[in-house]
Coordinates of C-alpha atoms in Angstrom, one line a residue:
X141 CA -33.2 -4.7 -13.8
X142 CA -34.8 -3.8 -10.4
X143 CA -38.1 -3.2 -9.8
X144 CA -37.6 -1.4 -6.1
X145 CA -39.1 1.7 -6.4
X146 CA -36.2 4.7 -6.7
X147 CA -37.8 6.5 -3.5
X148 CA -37.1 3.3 -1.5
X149 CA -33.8 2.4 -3.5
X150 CA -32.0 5.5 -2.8
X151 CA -31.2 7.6 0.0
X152 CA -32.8 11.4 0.1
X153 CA -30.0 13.0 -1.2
X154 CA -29.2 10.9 -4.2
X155 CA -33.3 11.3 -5.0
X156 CA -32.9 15.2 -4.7
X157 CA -29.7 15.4 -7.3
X158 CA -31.3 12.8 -9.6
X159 CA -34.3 14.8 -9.3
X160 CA -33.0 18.3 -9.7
X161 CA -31.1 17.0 -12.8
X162 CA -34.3 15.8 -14.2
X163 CA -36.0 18.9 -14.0
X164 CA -33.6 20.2 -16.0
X165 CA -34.0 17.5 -18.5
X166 CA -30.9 16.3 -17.9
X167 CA -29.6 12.2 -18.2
X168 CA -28.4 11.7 -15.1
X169 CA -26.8 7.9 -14.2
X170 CA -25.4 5.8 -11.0
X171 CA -22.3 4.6 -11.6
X172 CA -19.2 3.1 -9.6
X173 CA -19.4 1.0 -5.9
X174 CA -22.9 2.1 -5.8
X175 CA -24.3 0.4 -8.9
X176 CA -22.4 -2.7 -8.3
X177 CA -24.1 -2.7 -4.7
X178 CA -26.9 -2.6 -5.9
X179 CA -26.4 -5.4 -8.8
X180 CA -25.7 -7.6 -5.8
X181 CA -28.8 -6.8 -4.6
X182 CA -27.1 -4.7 -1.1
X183 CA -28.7 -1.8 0.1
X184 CA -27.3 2.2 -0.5
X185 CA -29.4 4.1 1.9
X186 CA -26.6 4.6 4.7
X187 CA -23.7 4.8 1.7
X188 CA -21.3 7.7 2.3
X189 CA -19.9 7.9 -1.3
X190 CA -22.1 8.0 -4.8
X191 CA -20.5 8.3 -8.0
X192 CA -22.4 10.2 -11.0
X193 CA -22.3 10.7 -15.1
X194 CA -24.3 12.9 -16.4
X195 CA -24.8 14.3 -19.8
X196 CA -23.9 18.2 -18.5
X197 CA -20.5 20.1 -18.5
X198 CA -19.0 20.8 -15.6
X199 CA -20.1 24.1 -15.1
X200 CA -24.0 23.1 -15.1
X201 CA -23.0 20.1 -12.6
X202 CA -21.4 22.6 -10.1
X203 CA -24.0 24.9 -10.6
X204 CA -26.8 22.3 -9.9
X205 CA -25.1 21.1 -6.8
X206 CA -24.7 24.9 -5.2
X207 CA -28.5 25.7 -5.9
X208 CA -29.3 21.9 -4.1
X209 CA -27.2 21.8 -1.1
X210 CA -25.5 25.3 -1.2
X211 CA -21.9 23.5 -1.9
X212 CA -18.9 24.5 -4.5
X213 CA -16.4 21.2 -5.6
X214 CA -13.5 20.2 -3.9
X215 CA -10.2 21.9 -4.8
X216 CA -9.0 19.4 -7.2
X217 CA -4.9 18.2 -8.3
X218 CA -5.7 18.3 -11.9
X219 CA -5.8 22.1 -13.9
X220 CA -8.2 20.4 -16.1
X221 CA -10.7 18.3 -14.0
X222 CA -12.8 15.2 -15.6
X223 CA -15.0 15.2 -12.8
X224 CA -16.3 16.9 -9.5
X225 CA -16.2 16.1 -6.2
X226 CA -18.6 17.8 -3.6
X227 CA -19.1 17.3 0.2
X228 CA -22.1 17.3 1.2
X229 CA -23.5 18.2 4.9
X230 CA -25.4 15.6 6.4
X231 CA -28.7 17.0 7.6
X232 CA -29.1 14.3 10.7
X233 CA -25.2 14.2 12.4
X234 CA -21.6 15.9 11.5
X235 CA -21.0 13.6 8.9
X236 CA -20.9 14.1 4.7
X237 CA -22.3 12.4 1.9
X238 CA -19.7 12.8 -1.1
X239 CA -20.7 13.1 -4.7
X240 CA -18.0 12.3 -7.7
X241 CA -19.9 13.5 -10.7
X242 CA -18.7 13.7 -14.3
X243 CA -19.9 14.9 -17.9
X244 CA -20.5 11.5 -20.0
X245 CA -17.2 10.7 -21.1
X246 CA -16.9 10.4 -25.4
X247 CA -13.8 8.8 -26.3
X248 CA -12.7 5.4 -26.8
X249 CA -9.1 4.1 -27.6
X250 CA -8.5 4.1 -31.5
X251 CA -8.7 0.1 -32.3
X252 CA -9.3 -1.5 -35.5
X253 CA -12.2 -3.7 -34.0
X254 CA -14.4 -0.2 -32.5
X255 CA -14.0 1.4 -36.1
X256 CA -17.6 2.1 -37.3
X257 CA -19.6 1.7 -34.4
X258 CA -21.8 4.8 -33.9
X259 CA -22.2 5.4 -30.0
X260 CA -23.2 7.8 -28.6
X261 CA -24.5 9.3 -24.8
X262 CA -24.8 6.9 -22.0
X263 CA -23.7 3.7 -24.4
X264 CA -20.5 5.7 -25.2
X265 CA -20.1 6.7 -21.6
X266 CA -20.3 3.2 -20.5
X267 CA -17.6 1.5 -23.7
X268 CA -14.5 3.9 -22.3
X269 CA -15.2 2.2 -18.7
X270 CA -12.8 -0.8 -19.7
X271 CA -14.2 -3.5 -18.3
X272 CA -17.8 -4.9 -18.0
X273 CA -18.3 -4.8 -14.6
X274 CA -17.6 -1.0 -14.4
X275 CA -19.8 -0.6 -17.3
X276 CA -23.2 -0.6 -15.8
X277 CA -25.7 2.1 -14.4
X278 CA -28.8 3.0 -12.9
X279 CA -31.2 5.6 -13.7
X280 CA -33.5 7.7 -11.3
X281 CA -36.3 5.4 -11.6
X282 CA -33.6 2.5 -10.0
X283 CA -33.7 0.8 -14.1
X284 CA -29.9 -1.1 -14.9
X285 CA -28.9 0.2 -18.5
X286 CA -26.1 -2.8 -19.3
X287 CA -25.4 -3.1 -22.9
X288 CA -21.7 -5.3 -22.2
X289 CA -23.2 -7.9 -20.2
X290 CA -21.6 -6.2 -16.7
X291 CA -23.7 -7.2 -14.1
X292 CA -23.7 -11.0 -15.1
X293 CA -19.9 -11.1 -15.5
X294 CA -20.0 -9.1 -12.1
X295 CA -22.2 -12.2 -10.5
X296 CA -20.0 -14.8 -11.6
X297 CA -16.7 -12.6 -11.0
X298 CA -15.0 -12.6 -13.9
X299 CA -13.4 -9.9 -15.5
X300 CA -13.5 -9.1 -18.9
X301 CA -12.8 -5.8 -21.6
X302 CA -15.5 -4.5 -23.2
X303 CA -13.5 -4.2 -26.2
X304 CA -13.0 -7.4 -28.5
X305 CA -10.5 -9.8 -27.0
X306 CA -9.4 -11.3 -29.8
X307 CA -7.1 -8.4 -31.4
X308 CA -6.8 -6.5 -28.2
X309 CA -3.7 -7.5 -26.7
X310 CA -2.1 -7.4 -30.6
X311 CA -3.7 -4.0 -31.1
X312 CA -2.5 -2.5 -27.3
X313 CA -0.3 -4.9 -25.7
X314 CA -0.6 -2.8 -22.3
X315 CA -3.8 -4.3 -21.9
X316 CA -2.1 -8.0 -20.7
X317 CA -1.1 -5.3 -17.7
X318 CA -4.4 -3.4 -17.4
X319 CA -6.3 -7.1 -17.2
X320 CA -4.2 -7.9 -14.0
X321 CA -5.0 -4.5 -12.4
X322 CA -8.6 -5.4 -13.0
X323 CA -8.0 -8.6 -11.4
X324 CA -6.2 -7.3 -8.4
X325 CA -8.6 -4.7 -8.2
X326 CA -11.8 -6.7 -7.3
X327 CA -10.5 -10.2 -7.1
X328 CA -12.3 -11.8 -9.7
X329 CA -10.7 -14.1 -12.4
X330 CA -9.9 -13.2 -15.8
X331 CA -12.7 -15.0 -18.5
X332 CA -11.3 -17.8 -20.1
X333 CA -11.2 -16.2 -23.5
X334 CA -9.1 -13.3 -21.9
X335 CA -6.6 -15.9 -20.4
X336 CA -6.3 -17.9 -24.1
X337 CA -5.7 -14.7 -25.2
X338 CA -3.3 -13.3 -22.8
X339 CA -1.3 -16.7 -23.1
X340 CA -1.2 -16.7 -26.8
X341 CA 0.0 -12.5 -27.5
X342 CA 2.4 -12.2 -23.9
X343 CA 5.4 -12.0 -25.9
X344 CA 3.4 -8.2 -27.0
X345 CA 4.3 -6.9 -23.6
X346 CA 7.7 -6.5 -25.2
X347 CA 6.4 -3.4 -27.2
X348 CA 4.8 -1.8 -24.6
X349 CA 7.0 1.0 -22.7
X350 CA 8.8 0.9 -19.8
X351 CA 6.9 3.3 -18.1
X352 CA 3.9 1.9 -18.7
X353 CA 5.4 -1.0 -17.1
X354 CA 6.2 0.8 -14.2
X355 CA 3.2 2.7 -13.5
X356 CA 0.8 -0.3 -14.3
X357 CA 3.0 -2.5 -11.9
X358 CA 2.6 -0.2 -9.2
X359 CA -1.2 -0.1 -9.2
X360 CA -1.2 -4.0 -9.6
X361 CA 0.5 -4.5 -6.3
X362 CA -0.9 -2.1 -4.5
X363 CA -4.6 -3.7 -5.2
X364 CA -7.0 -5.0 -3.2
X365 CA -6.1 -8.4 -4.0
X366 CA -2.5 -8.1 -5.7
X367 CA -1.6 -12.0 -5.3
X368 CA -4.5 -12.4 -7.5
X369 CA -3.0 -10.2 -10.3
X370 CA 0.1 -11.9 -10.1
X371 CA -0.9 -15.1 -10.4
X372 CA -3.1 -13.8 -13.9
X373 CA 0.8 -12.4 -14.7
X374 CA 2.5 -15.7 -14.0
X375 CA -0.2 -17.9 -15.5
X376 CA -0.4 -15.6 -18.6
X377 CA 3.4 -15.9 -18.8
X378 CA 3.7 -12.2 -18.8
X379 CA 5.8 -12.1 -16.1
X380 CA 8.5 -14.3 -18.2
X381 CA 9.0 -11.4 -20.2
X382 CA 8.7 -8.4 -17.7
X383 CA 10.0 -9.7 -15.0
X384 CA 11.7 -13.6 -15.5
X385 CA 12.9 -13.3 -11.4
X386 CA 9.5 -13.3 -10.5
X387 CA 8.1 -15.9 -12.9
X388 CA 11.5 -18.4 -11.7
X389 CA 9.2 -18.3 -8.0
X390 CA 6.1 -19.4 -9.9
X391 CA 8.0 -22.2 -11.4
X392 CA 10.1 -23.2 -8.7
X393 CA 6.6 -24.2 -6.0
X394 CA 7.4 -25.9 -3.2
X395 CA 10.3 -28.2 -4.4
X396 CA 8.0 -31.3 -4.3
X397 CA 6.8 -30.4 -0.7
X398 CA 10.8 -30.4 0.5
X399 CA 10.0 -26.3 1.8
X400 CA 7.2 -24.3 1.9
X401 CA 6.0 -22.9 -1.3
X402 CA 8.0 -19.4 -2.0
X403 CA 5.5 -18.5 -4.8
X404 CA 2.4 -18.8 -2.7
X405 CA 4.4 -17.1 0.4
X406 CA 5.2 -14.3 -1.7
X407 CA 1.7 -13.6 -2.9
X408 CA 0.9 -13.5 0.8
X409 CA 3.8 -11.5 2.0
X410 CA 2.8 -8.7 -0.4
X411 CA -1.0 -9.1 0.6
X412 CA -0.3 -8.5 3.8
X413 CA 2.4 -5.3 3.1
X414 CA 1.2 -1.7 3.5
X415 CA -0.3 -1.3 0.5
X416 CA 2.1 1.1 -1.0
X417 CA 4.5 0.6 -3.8
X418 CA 7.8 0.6 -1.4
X419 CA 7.0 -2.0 0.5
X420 CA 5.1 -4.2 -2.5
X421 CA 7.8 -4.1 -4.2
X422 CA 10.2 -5.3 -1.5
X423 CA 7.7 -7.6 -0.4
X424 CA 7.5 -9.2 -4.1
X425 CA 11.2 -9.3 -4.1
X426 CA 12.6 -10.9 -0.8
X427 CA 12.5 -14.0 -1.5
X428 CA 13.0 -14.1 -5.0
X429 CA 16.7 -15.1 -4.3
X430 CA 15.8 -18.6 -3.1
X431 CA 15.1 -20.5 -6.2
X432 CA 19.4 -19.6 -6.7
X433 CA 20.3 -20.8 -3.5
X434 CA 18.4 -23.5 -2.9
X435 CA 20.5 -26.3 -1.1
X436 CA 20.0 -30.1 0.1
X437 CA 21.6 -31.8 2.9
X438 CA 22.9 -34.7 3.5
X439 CA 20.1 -34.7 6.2
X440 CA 17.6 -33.8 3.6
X441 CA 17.5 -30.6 5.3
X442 CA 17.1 -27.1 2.7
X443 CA 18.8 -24.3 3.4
X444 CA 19.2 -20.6 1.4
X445 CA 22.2 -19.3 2.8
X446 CA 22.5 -15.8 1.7
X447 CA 19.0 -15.1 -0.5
X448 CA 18.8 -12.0 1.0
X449 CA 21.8 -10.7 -0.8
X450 CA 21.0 -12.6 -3.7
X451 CA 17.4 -11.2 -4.1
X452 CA 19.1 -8.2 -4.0
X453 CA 21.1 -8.5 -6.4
X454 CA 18.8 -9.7 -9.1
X455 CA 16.5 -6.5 -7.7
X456 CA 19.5 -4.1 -9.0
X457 CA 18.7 -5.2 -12.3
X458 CA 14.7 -5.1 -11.9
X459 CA 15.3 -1.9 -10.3
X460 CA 17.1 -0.7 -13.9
X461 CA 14.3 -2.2 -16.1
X462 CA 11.9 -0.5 -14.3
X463 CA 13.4 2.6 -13.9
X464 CA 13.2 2.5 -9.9
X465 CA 15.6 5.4 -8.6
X466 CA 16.7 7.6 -6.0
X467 CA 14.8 7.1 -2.5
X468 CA 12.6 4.6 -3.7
X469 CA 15.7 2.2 -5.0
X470 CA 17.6 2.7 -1.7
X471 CA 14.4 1.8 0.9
X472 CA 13.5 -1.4 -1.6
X473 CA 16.7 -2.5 -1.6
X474 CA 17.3 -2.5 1.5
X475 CA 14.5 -4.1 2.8
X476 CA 15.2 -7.3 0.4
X477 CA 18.9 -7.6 1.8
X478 CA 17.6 -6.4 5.4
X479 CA 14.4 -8.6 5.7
X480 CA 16.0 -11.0 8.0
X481 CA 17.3 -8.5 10.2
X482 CA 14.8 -7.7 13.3
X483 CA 13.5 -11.6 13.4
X484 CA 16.9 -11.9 14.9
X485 CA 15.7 -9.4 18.1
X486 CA 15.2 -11.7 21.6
X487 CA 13.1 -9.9 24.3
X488 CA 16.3 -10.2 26.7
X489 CA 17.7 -7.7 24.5
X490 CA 19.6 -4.7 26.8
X491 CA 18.8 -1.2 25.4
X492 CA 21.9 -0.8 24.8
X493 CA 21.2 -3.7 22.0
X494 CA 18.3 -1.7 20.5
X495 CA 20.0 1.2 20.4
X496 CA 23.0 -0.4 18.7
X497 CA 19.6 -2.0 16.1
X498 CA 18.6 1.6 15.3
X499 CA 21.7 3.4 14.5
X500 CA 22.7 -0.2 12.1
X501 CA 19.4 0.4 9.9
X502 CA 18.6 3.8 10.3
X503 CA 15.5 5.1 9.2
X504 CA 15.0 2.0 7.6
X505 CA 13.9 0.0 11.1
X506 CA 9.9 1.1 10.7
X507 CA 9.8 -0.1 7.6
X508 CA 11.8 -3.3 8.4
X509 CA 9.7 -4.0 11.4
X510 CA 6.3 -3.4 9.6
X511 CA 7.8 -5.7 6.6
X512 CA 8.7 -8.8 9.0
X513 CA 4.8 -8.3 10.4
X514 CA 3.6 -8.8 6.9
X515 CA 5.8 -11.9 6.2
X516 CA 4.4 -13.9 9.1
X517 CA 2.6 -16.9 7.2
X518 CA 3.4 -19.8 8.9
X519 CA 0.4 -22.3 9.6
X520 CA 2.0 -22.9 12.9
X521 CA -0.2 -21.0 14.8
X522 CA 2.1 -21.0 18.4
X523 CA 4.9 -19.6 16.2
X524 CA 2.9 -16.8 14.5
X525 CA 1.7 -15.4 18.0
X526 CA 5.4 -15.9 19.2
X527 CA 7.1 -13.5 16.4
X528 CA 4.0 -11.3 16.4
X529 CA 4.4 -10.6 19.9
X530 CA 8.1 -10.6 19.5
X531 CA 7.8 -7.4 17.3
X532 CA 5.5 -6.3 19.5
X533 CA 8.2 -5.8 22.1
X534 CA 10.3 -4.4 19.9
X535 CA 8.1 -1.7 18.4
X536 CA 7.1 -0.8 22.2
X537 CA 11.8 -0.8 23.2
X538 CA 12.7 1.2 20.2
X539 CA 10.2 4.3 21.0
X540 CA 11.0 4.1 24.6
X541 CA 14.7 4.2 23.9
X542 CA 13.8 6.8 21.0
X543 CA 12.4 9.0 23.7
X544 CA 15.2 8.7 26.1
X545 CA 17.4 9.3 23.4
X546 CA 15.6 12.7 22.3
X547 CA 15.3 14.0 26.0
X548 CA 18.1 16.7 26.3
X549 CA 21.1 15.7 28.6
X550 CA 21.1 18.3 31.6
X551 CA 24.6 17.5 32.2
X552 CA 27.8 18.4 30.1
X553 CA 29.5 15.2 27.9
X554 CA 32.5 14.3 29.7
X555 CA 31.5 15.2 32.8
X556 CA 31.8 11.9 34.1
X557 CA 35.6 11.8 33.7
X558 CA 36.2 15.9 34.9
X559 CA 34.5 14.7 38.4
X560 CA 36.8 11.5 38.3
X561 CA 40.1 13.9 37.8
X562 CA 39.1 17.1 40.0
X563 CA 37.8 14.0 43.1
X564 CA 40.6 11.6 42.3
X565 CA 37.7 8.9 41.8
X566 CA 38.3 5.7 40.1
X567 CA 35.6 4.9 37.7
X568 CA 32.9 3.1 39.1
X569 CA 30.0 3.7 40.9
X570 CA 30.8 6.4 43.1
X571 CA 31.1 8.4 39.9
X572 CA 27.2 7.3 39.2
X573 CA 26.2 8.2 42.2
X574 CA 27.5 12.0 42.2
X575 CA 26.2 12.3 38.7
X576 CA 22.8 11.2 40.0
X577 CA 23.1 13.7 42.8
X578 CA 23.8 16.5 40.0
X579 CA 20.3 15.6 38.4
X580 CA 18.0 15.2 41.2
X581 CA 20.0 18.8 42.3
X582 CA 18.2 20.0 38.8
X583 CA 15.2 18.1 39.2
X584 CA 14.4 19.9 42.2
X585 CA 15.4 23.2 41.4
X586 CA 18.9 23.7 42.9
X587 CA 20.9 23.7 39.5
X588 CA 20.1 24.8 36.3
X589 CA 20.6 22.0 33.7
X590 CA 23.1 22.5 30.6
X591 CA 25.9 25.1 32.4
X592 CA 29.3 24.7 32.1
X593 CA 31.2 21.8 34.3
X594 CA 32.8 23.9 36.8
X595 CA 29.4 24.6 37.8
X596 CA 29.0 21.3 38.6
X597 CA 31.7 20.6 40.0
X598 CA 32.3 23.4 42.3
X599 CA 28.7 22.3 43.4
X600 CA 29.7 19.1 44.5
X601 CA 33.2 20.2 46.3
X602 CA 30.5 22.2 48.4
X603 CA 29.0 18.9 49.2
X604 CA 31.7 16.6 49.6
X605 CA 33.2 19.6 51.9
X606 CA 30.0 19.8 54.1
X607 CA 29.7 15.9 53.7
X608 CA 33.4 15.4 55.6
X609 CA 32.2 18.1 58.3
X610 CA 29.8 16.0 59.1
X611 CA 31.3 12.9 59.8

């Protein structure tokens, strides 16, 4: 519990809406980034973002906020809203403060071990917040309420359900994937009870469905710290069940330090992805292929000939698990049998090489070229700064060649060979050179670009004429 008086605790505006609530006799409660700020004891005066519950409908919370700061919500996605969102002008520059505020939430998930438990207001609010470091708050006076033991598990970084962990994952199996998000989420580790636990009911992910699979998946890689949720998966064995191609990389390590480790690589690879459920996914996947074609030399030497197309084949049937279709399936999949492709660029590539690059891969290339950035994890620092310069170039030769490409050609297709026919030219040079003089006769006004050839070329007869008079 602090003891900082509120005044100095919180910033003017959050004192005028805890304030105008309380007139109205109304429990009003910091929740969110903010109350974990301040349970480490970091200040909130110059926060942007403050997220509220309150025991008010929505109605009396937009009305509150329009009488305060003269305001009305943000438009939201959802026909039935759970909470508000206001902007809120900043008095001293251009800027906003945002406020997310919600009634006090009432329901909890129907489990055996909550039967009989009468809660009710800010206790109940605080039980549907999942996990005990969500489930904390401060009042206007700057008091912690904490009735799960939140802010120490918060401290020492561990996550852990409010609910009973005992029968959980027997009573709702879908919380072995909800625990992982958690731990992706803030980076903390699962409590030791909750990894027993996890360990001993995985096989329960079985009944859970495959949408649920999906959809929790996605938010677990696209975390804040997503290695960290897989490796709660792999440890927990829950990946042996949902997805065995992954949990074969957790197993396989580093082949008694013959090659780097792939599992370890892989949780970095997908750290360092766009965090968006594309390129996790392929990111997850690339390498996966390795622990199948794993070979050893005579030399000693390891090689993985073909894991590329190998990963991507154990992703087709991932891909039908999961129910990953349409635009999503194509761009993953080809990323894991593409991932290789751009590493092979050499900065004495000719344009004519990058050009032949991007009409190979498509619209694929960005994504290609922003995966290979992410998969940089060598410790050899020269090698790093090589490649990362490397795609560098390549980023800078594909939208300069982009750009010539899109320019509009001022001069006819097959020109080239009309001037070689009506001139009796040879191809060669020469043939440049009149072309070029047909431009810079454009550039500077002479000809107007795009006509018909015998424009052109009656333009230069008309020069090669006066040209011979001359000599």
């Amino acid at each position: 519990m602090t003891t900082n008086p509120p005044y100095e605790l919180y910033p003017d505006y959050l004192n005028q809406v805890f304030d105008e609530f309380g007139k109205k006799n109304i429990e009003a409660w910091l929740i969110g980034p903010r109350a974990r700020d301040l349970a480490a004891e970091l200040s909130i005066i110059d926060a942007a973002s403050f997220d509220l519950t309150v025991d008010a409908a929505l109605a009396t919370i937009e009305s509150i906020f329009f009488e305060l700061f003269s305001v009305e919500p943000q438009t939201s996605k959802d026909d039935r809203p759970k909470l508000l969102t206001f902007k809120v002008p900043k008095t001293d520059d251009d800027g906003y403060v945002t406020f997310n505020v919600g009634p006090f939430r009432n329901y909890l998930p129907p489990l055996r071990s909550l039967r009989g438990q009468n809660l009710t207001g800010i206790i109940l609010d605080l039980a549907t917040r999942e996990v005990t470091v969500q489930a904390f708050a401060y009042d206007s006076q700057g008091d912690m309420i904490d009735p799960f033991g939140g802010a120490l598990d918060f401290a020492d970084k561990l996550i852990r359900p409010i609910f009973p962990v005992d029968t959980l994952f027997r009573e709702s199996a879908s919380w072995l994937l909800k625990i992982a998000r958690y731990v992706g989420r803030y980076g903390f580790d699962a409590a030791k009870e909750v990894r027993t636990a996890a360990d001993r009911d995985a096989a329960n992910i079985l009944d859970v469905p495959r949408d649920i699979w999906r959809k929790e998946m996605d938010k677990i890689l696209c975390g804040a710290h997503p290695g960290k949720g897989l490796q709660f998966l792999a440890e927990s064995r829950v990946l042996s069940f949902i997805l065995p191609e992954i949990q074969a990389m957790y197993a396989f390590g580093d082949g008694g330090s013959q090659h780097k480790d792939i599992w370890a690589h892989t949780k970095q690879v997908v750290s360092n992805s766009d965090a968006t459920p594309v390129v996790r996914w392929a990111a997850m996947c690339h390498d996966m292929g390795k622990v199948w074609t794993k070979q050893v030399f005579r030399d000693d030497k390891i090689h993985f000939f073909r894991h590329e197309d190998m990963s991507a084949l154990l992703f087709e049937g991932i891909a039908k698990r999961f129910d990953i279709v349409g635009e999503d399936y194509e761009r993953i999949h080809y990323i894991v049998k593409n991932h290789g492709r751009v590493n092979l660029y050499r900065d004495d590539w000719t344009d004519s090489a990058v050009r032949r690059l991007i009409k190979d891969v498509g619209d694929a290339l960005d994504d290609l070229i922003a995966f290979s950035k992410a998969d940089l994890t060598s410790k050899r620092a020269d090698r790093v700064e090589m490649i990362r310069a490397l795609l560098a170039d390549l980023q800078i030769r594909v939208m300069d060649v982009r750009e010539q490409d899109a320019l509009v050609q001022p001069l006819p297709k097959g020109l080239g060979t009309q001037i070689m026919e009506r001139f009796d030219i040879p191809a060669g040079p020469k043939v440049g050179q009149l072309r070029n003089m047909l431009i810079h006769a454009i550039e500077i006004g002479n000809l107007e670009p795009n006509q018909d050839a015998e424009v052109y070329l009656s333009y230069l007869a008309d020069l090669l004429v006066d040209s011979n008079q001359d000599d």
